[in-house]
Short mmCIF file of C-alpha atoms in Angstrom, two decimals:
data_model
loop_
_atom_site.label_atom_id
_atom_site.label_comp_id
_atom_site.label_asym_id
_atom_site.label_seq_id
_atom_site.Cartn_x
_atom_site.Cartn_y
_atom_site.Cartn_z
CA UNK A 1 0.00 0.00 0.00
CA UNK A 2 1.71 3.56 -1.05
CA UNK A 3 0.81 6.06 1.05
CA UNK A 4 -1.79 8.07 -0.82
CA UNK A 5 -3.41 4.67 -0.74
CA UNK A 6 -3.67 4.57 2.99
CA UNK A 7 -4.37 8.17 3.37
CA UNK A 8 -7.44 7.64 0.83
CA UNK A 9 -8.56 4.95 2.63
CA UNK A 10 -8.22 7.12 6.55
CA UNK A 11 -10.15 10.18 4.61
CA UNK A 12 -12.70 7.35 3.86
CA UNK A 13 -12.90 6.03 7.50
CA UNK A 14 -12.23 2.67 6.04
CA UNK A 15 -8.85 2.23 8.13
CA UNK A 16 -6.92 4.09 11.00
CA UNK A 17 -3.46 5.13 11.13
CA UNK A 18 -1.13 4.05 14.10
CA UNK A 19 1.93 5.68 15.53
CA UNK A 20 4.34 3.20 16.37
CA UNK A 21 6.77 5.65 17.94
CA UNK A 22 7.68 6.47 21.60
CA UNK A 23 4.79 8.66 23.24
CA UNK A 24 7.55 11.51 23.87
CA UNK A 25 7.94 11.00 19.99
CA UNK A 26 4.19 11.08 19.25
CA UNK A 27 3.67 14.14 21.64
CA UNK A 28 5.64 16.16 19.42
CA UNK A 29 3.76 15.26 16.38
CA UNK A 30 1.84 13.18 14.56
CA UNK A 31 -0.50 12.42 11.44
CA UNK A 32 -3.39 13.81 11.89
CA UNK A 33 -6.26 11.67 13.43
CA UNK A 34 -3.25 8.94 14.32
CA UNK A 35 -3.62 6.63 17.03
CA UNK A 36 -0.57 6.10 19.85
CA UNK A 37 1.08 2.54 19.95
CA UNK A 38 4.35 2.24 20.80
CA UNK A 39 6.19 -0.49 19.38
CA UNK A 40 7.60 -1.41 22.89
CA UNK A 41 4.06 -2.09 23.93
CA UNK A 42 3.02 -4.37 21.45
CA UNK A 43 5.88 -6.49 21.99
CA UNK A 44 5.74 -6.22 25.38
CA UNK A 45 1.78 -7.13 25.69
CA UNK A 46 0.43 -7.73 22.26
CA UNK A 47 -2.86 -8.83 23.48
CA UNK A 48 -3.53 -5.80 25.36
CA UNK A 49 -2.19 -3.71 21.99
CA UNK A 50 -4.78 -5.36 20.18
CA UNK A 51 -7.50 -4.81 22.54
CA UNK A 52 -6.51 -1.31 21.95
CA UNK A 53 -7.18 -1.34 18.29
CA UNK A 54 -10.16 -0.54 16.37
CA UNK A 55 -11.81 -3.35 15.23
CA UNK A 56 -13.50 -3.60 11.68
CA UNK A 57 -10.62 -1.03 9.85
CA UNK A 58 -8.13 -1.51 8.04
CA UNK A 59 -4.34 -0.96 10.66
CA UNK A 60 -1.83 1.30 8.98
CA UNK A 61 0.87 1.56 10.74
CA UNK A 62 3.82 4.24 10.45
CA UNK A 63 7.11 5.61 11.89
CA UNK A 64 9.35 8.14 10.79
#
């Protein structure tokens, strides 16, 4: 998926986009509408990271 592609499909509401970098990271700016979730926490409790997630979208996650 290219990005366009994924932001099409976010301005559609037909997936959500996830910020997989540190919260300190995220604070200082993100894609607009994006979700936090750290990397570190999925590993370190991937149920709990998916419990987090919205259900019935498309994931897209990024880091820069």
């Amino acid at each position: 998926m290219t990005a366009l592609d994924a932001f099409k499909r976010v301005q559609a509401g037909k997936a959500i986009l996830y910020d997989t970098r540190g919260a300190e990271y995220f604070a200082a700016g993100h894609a607009q509408g994006a979700i936090s979730l750290p990397v570190a926490d999925i590993e370190r409790d991937p149920t709990d990271a998916r419990r987090r997630m919205v259900s019935g979208k498309l994931a897209v996650f990024y880091c820069t």
